[in-house]
PDB file of C-alpha atoms in Angstrom:
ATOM      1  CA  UNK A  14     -33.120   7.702  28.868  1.00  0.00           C
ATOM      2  CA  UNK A  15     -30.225   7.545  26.293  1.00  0.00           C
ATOM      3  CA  UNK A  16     -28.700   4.476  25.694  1.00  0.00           C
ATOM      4  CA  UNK A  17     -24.692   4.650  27.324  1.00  0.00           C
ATOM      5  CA  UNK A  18     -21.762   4.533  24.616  1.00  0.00           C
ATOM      6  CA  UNK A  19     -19.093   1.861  24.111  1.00  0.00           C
ATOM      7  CA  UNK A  20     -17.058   2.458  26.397  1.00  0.00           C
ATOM      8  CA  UNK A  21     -13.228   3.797  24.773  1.00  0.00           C
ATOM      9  CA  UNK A  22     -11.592   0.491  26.249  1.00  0.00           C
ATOM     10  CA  UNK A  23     -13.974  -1.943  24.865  1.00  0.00           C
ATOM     11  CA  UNK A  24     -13.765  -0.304  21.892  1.00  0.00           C
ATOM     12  CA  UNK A  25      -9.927   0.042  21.505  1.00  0.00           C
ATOM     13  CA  UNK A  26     -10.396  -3.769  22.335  1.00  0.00           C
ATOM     14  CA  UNK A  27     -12.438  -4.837  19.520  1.00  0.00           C
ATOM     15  CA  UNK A  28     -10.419  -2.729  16.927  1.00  0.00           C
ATOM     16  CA  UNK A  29      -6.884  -3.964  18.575  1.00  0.00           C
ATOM     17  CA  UNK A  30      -8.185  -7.356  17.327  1.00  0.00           C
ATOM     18  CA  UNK A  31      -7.475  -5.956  14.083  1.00  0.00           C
ATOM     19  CA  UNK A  32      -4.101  -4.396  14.188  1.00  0.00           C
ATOM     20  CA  UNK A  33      -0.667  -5.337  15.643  1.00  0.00           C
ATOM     21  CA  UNK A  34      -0.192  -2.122  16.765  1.00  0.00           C
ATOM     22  CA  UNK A  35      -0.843   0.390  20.107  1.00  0.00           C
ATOM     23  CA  UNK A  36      -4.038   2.765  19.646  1.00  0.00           C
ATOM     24  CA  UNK A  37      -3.444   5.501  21.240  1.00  0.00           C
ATOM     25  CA  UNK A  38      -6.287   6.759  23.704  1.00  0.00           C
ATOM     26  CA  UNK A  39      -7.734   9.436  21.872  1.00  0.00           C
ATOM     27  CA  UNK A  40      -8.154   6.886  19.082  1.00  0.00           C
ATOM     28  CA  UNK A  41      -9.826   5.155  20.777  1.00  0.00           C
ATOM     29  CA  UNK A  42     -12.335   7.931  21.852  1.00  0.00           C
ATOM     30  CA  UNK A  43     -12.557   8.856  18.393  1.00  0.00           C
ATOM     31  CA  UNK A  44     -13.431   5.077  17.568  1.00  0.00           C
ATOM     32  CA  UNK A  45     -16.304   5.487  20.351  1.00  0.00           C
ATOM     33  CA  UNK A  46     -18.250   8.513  18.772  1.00  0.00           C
ATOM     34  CA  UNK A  47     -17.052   7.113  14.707  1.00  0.00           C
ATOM     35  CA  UNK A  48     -19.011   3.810  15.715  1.00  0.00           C
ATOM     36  CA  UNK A  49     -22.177   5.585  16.651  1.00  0.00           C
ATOM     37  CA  UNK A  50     -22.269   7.907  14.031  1.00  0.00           C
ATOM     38  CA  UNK A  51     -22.034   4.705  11.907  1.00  0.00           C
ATOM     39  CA  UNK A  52     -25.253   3.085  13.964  1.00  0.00           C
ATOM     40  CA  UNK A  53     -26.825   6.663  13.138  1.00  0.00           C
ATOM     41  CA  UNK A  54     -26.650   5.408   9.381  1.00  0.00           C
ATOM     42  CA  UNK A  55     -26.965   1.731   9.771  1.00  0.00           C
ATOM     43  CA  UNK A  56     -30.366   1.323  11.824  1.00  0.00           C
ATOM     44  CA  UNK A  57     -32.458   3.507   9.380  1.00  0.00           C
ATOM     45  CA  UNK A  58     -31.144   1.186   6.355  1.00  0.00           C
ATOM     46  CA  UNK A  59     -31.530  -1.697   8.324  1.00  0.00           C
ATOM     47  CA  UNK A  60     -35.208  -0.610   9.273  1.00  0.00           C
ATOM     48  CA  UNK A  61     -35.649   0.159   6.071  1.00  0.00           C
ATOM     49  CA  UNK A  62     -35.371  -3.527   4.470  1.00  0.00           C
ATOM     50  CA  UNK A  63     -36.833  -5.120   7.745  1.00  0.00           C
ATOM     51  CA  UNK A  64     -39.856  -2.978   6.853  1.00  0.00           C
ATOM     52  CA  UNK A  65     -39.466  -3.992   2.620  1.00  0.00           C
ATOM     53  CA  UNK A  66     -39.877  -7.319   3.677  1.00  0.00           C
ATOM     54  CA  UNK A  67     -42.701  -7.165   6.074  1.00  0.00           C
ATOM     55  CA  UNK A  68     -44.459  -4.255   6.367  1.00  0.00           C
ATOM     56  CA  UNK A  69     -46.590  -5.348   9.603  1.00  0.00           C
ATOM     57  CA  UNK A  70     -43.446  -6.517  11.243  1.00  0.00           C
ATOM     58  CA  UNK A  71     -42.377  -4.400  14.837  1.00  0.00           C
ATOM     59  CA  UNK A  72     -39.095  -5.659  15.432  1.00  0.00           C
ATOM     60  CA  UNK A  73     -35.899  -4.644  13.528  1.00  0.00           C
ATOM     61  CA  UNK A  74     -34.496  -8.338  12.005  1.00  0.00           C
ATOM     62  CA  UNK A  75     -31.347  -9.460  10.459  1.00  0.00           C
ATOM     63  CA  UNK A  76     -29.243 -12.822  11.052  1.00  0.00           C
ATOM     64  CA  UNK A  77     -25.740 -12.307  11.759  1.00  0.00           C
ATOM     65  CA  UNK A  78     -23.271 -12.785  14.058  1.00  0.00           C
ATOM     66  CA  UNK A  79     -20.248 -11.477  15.807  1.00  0.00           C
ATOM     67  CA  UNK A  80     -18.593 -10.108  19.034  1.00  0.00           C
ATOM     68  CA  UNK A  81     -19.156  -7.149  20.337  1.00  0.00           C
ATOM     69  CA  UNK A  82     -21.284  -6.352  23.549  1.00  0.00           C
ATOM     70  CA  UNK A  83     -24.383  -7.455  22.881  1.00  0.00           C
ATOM     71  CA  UNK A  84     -26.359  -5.899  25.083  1.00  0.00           C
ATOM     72  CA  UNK A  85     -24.931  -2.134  24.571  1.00  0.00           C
ATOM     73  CA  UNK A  86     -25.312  -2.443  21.049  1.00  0.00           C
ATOM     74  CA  UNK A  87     -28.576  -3.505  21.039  1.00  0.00           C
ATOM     75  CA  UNK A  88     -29.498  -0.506  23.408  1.00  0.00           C
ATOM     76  CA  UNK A  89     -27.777   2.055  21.382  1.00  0.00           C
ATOM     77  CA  UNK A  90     -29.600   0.617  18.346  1.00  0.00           C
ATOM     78  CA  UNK A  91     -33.157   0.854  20.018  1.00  0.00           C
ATOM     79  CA  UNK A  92     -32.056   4.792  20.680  1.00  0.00           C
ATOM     80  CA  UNK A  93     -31.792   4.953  16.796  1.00  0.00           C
ATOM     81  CA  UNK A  94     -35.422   3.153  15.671  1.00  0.00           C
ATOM     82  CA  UNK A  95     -38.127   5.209  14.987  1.00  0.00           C
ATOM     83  CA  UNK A  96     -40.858   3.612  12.530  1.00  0.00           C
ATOM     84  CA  UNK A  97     -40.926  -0.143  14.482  1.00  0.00           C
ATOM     85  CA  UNK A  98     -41.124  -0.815  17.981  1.00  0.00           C
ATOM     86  CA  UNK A  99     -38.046  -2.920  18.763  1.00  0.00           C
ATOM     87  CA  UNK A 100     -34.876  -4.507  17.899  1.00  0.00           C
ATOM     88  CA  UNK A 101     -34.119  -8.243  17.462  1.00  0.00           C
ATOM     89  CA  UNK A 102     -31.587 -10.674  18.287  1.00  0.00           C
ATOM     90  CA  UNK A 103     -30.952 -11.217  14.724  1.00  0.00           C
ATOM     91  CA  UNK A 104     -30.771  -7.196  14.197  1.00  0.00           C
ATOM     92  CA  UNK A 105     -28.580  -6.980  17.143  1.00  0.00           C
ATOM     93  CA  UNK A 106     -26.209  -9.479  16.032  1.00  0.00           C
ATOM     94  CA  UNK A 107     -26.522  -8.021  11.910  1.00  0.00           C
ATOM     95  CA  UNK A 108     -25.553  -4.508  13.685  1.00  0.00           C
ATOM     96  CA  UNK A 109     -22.543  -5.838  15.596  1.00  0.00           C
ATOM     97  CA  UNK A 110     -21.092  -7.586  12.481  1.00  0.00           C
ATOM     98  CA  UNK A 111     -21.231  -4.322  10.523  1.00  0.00           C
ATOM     99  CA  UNK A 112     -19.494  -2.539  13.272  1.00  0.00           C
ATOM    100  CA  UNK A 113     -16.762  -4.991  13.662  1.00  0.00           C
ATOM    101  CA  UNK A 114     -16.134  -4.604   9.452  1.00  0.00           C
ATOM    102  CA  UNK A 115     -16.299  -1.430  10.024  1.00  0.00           C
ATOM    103  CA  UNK A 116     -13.497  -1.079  12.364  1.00  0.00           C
ATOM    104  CA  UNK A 117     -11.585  -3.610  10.482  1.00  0.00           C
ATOM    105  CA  UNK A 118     -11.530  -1.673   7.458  1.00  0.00           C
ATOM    106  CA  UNK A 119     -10.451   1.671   9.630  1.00  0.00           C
ATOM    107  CA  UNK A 120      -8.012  -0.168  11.350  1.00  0.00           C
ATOM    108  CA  UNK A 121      -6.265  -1.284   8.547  1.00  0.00           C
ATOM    109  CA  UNK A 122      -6.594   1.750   6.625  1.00  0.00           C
ATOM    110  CA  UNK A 123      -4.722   3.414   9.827  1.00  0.00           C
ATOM    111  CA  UNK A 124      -2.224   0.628  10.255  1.00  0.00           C
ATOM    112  CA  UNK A 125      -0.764   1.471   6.757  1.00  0.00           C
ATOM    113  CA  UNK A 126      -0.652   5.177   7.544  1.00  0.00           C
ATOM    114  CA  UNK A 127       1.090   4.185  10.399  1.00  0.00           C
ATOM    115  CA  UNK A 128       3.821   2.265   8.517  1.00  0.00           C
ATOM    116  CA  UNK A 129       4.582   4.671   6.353  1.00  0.00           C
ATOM    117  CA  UNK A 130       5.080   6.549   9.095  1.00  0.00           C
ATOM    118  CA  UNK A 131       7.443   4.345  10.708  1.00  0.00           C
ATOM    119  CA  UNK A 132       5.944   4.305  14.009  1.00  0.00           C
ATOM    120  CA  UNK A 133       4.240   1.272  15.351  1.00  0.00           C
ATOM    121  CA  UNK A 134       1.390   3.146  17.086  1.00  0.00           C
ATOM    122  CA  UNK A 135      -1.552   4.073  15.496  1.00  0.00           C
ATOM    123  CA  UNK A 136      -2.654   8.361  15.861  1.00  0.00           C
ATOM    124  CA  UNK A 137      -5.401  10.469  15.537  1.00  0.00           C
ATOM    125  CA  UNK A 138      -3.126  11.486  12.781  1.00  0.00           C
ATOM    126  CA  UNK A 139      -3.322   7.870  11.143  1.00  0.00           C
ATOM    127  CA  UNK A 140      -6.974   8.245  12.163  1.00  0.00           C
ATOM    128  CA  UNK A 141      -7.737  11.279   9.476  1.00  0.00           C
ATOM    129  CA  UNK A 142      -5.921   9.827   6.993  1.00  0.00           C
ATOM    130  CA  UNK A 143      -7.625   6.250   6.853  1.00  0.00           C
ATOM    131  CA  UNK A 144     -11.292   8.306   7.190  1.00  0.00           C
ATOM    132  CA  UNK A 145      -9.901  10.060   3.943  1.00  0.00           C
ATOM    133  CA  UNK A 146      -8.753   7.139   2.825  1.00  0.00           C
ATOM    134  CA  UNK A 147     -12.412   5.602   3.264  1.00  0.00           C
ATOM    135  CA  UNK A 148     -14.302   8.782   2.320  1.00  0.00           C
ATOM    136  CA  UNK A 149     -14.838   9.660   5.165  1.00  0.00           C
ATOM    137  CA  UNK A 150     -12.737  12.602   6.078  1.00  0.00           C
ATOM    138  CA  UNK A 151     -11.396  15.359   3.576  1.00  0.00           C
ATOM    139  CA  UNK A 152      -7.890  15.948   2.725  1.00  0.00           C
ATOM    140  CA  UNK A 153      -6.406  19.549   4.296  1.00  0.00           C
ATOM    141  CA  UNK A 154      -4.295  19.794   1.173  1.00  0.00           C
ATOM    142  CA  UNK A 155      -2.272  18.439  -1.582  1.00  0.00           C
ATOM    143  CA  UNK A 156       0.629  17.684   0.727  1.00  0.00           C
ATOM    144  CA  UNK A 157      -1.694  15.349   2.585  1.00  0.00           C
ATOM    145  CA  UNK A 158      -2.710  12.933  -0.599  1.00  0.00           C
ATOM    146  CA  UNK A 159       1.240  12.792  -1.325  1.00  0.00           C
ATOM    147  CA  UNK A 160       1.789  11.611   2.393  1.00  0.00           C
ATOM    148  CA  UNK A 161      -0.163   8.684   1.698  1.00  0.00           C
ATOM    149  CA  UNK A 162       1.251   7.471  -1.311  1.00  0.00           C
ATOM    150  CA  UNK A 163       3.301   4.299   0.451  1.00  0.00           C
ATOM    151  CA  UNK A 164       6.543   4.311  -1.157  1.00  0.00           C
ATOM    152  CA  UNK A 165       8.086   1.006  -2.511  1.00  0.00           C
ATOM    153  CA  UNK A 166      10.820  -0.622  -4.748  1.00  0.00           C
ATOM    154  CA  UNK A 167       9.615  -0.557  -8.341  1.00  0.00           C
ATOM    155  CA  UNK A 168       9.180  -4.013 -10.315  1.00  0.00           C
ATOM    156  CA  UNK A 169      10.031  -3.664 -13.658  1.00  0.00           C
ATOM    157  CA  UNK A 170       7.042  -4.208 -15.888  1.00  0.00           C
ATOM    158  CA  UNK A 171       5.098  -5.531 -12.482  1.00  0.00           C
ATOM    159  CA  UNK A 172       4.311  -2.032 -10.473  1.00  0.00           C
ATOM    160  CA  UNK A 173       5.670  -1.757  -6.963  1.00  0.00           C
ATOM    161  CA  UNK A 174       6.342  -3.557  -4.129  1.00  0.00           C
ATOM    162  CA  UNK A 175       5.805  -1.739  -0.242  1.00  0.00           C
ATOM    163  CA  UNK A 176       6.239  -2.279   2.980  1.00  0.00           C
ATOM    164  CA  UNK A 177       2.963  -2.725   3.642  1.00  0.00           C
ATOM    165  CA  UNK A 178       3.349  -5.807   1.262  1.00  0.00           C
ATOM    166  CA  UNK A 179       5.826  -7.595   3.107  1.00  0.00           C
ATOM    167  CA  UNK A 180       4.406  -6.892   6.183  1.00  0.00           C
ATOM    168  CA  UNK A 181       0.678  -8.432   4.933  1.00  0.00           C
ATOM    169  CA  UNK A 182       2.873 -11.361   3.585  1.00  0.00           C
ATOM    170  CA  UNK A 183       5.728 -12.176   6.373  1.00  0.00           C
ATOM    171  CA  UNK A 184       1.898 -12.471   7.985  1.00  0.00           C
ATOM    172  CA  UNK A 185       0.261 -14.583   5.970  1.00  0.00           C
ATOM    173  CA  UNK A 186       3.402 -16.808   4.464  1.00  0.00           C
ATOM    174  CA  UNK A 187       5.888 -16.765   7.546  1.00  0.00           C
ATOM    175  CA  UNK A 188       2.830 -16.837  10.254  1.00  0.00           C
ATOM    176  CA  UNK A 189       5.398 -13.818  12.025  1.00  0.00           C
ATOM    177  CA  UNK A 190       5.378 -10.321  12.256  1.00  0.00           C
ATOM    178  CA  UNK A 191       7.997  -8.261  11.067  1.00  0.00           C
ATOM    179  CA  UNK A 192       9.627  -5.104  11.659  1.00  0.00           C
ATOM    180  CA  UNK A 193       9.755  -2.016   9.570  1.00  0.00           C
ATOM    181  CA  UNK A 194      13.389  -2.176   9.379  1.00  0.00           C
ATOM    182  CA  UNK A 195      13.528  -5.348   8.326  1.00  0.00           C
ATOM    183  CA  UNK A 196      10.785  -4.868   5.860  1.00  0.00           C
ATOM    184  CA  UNK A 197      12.640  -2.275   4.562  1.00  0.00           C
ATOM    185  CA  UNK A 198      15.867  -3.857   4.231  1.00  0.00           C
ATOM    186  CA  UNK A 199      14.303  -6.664   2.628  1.00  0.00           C
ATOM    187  CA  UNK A 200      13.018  -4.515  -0.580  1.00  0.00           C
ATOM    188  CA  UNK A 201      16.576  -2.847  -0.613  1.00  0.00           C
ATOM    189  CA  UNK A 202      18.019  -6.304  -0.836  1.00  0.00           C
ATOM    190  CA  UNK A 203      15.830  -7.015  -3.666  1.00  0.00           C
ATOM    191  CA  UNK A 204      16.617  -4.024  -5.327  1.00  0.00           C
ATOM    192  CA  UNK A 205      20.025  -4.613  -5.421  1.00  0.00           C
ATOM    193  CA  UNK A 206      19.853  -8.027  -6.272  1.00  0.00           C
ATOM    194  CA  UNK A 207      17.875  -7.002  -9.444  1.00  0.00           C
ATOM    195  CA  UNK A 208      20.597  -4.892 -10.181  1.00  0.00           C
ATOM    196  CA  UNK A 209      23.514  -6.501 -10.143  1.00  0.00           C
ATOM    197  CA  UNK A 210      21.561  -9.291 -12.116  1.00  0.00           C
ATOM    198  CA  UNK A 211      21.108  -6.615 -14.910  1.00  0.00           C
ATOM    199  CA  UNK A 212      24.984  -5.337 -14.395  1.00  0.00           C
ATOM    200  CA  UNK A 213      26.168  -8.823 -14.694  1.00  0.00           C
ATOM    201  CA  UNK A 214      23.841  -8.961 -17.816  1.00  0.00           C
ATOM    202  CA  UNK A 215      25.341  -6.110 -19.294  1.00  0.00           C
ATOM    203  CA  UNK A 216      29.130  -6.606 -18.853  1.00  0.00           C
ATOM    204  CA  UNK A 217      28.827 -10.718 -19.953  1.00  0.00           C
ATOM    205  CA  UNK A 218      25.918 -11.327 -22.008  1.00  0.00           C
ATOM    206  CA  UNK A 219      27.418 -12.396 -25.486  1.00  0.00           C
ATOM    207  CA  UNK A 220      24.183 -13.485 -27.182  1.00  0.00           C
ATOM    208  CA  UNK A 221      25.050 -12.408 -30.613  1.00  0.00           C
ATOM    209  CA  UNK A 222      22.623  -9.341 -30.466  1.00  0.00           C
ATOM    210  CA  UNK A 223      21.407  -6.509 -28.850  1.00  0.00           C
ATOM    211  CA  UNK A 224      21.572  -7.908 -24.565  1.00  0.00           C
ATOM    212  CA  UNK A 225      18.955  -4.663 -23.633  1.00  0.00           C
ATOM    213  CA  UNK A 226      16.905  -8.250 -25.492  1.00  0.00           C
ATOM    214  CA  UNK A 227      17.966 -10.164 -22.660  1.00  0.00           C
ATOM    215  CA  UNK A 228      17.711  -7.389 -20.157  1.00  0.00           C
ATOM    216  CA  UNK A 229      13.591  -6.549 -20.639  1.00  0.00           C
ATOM    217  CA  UNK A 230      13.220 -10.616 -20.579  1.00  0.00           C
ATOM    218  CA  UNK A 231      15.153 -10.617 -17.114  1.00  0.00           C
ATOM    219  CA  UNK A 232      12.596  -7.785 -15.980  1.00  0.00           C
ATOM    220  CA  UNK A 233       9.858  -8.990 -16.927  1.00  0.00           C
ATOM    221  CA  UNK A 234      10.912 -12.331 -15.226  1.00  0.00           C
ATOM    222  CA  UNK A 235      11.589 -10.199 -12.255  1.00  0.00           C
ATOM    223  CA  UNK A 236       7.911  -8.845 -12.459  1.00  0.00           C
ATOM    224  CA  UNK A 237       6.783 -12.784 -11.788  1.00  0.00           C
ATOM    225  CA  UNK A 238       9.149 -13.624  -9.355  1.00  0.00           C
ATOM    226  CA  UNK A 239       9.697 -11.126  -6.667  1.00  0.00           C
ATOM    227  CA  UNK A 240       6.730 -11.740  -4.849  1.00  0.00           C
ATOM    228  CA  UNK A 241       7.992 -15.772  -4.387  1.00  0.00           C
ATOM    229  CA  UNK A 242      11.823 -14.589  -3.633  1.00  0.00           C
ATOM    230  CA  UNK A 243      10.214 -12.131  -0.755  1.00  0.00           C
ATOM    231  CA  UNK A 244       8.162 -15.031  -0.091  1.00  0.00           C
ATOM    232  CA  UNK A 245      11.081 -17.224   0.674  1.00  0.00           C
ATOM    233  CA  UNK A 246      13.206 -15.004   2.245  1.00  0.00           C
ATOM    234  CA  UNK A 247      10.332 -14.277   4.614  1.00  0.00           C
ATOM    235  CA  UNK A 248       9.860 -17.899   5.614  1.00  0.00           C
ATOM    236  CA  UNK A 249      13.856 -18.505   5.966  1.00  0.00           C
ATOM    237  CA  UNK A 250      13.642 -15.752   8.090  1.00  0.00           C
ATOM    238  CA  UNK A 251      11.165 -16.402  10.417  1.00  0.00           C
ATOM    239  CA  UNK A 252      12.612 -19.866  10.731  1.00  0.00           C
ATOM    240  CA  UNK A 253      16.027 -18.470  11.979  1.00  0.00           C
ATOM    241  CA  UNK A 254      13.911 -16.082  14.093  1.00  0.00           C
ATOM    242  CA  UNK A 255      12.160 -18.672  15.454  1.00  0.00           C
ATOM    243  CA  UNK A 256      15.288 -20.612  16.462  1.00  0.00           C
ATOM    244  CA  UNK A 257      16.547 -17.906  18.857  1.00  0.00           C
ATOM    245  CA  UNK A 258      13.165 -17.639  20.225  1.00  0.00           C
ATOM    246  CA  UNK A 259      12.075 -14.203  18.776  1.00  0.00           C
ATOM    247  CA  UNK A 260       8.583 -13.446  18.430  1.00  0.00           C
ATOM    248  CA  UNK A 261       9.390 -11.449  15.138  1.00  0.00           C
ATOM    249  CA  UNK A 262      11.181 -10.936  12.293  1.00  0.00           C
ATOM    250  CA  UNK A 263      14.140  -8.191  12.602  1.00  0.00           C
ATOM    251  CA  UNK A 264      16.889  -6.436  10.458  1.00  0.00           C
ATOM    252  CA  UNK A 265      19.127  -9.528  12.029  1.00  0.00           C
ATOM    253  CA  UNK A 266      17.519 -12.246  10.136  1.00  0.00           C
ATOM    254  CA  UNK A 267      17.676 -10.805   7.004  1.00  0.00           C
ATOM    255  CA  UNK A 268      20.983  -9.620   6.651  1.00  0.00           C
ATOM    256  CA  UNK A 269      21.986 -12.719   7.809  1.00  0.00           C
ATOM    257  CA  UNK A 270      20.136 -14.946   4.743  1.00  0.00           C
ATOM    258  CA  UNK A 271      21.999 -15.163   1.539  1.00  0.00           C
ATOM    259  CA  UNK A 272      19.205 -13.449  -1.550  1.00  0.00           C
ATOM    260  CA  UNK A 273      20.433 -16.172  -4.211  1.00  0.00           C
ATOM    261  CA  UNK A 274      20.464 -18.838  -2.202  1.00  0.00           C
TER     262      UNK A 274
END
């Protein structure tokens, strides 16, 4: 008899762990049959180099660990063997650890579709395009490869900045989420900081020679330092967000900081 599949809410679950955002249910039904088809291509490698090792051996090996259900997994692998006569505890918990990478990867491939999207649930939309994203999936058209280019205020002479890039560091630096607004506004800020830096340049600089001189050495200084002026702003921010008791960073806190300060 067939092993049963994950069930859609463990699933969604195990990949929420991995996202800040909803997944919407036919996510995470897609999740359900995108995990198998994944086992489908794991146990056959992984019998492969359990069988390199020891040719005599009857039980699929690895030694890893991780969190999801044990037991199911370990069924739904057995369904997949076909040249040894059982599955591990090591292979098991090798097999699980995959999985979860697995759906860390897609969920944070889908997460930034969803941001440049602007919505804070993740859908079968988002789904296609991080399967693309992963090779996975094929694009439907040329319109559908310009969707996912995440678009971002420009550092001069450093590439660009996204909201996907504040988001990973208000995250990392300011240990608090933050909106898309607020995200947002917080590049725009930046922007226009940066240019009325190089305005101010232009109508004062009396340096004797040409100031586009000083200008490029301002951007290129910009290049270096906009990732620790985000960084700051994000911390200041989740500080004053903190303070009122908000569990995130919005548009309020950062309109409210001054950008030279």
């Amino acid at each position: 008899m067939p092993a049963k599949p994950y069930a859609p809410s463990h699933i969604g679950s195990v990949a929420s762990t991995y996202t800040s955002m909803r997944i919407a249910g036919a996510v995470k039904n897609s999740l359900v049959d995108l995990v198998c088809e994944e086992l489908d291509r794991l146990v056959p490698l992984m019998e492969a180099a359990t069988l390199d090792n020891d040719a005599e051996r009857k039980t699929l090996d690895d030694a890893q660990r991780t969190r999801l259900n044990y037991n199911r997994t370990r069924e739904l692998m057995i369904d997949r063997i076909q040249h040894v006569e059982s599955v591990g505890s090591a292979a098991v918990q090798g097999g699980i650890e995959h999985l979860e990478k697995f759906l860390g990867r897609l969920m944070r491939h889908c997460e930034e579709a969803a941001s440049r999207d602007r919505v804070s649930t993740i859908k079968p939309r988002h789904l296609e395009i991080a399967l693309h994203s992963m090779g996975k999936g094929i694009s439907s058209s040329e319109d559908e490869e310009e969707h996912q280019q995440e678009e971002g205020v420009e550092v001069q002479g450093g590439g660009i900045i996204t909201i996907t890039h504040v988001k990973s560091m208000s995250r990392i630096h300011a240990k608090m989420a933050i909106t898309d607004d607020a995200a947002e506004d917080l590049l725009l800020t930046y922007g226009d900081m940066v240019s009325e830096l190089e305005s101010d340049i232009r109508k004062h600089a009396n340096l004797g020679r040409d100031p586009m001189y000083f200008i490029d050495s301002v951007n290129r200084l910009s290049a270096l330092m906009a990732f620790g002026w985000i960084r700051r702003m994000l911390m200041k921010a989740a500080d004053n967000a903190r303070e009122r008791g908000y569990s995130r960073i919005d548009i309020e806190q950062i309109v409210h900081i001054d950008p030279f300060e």
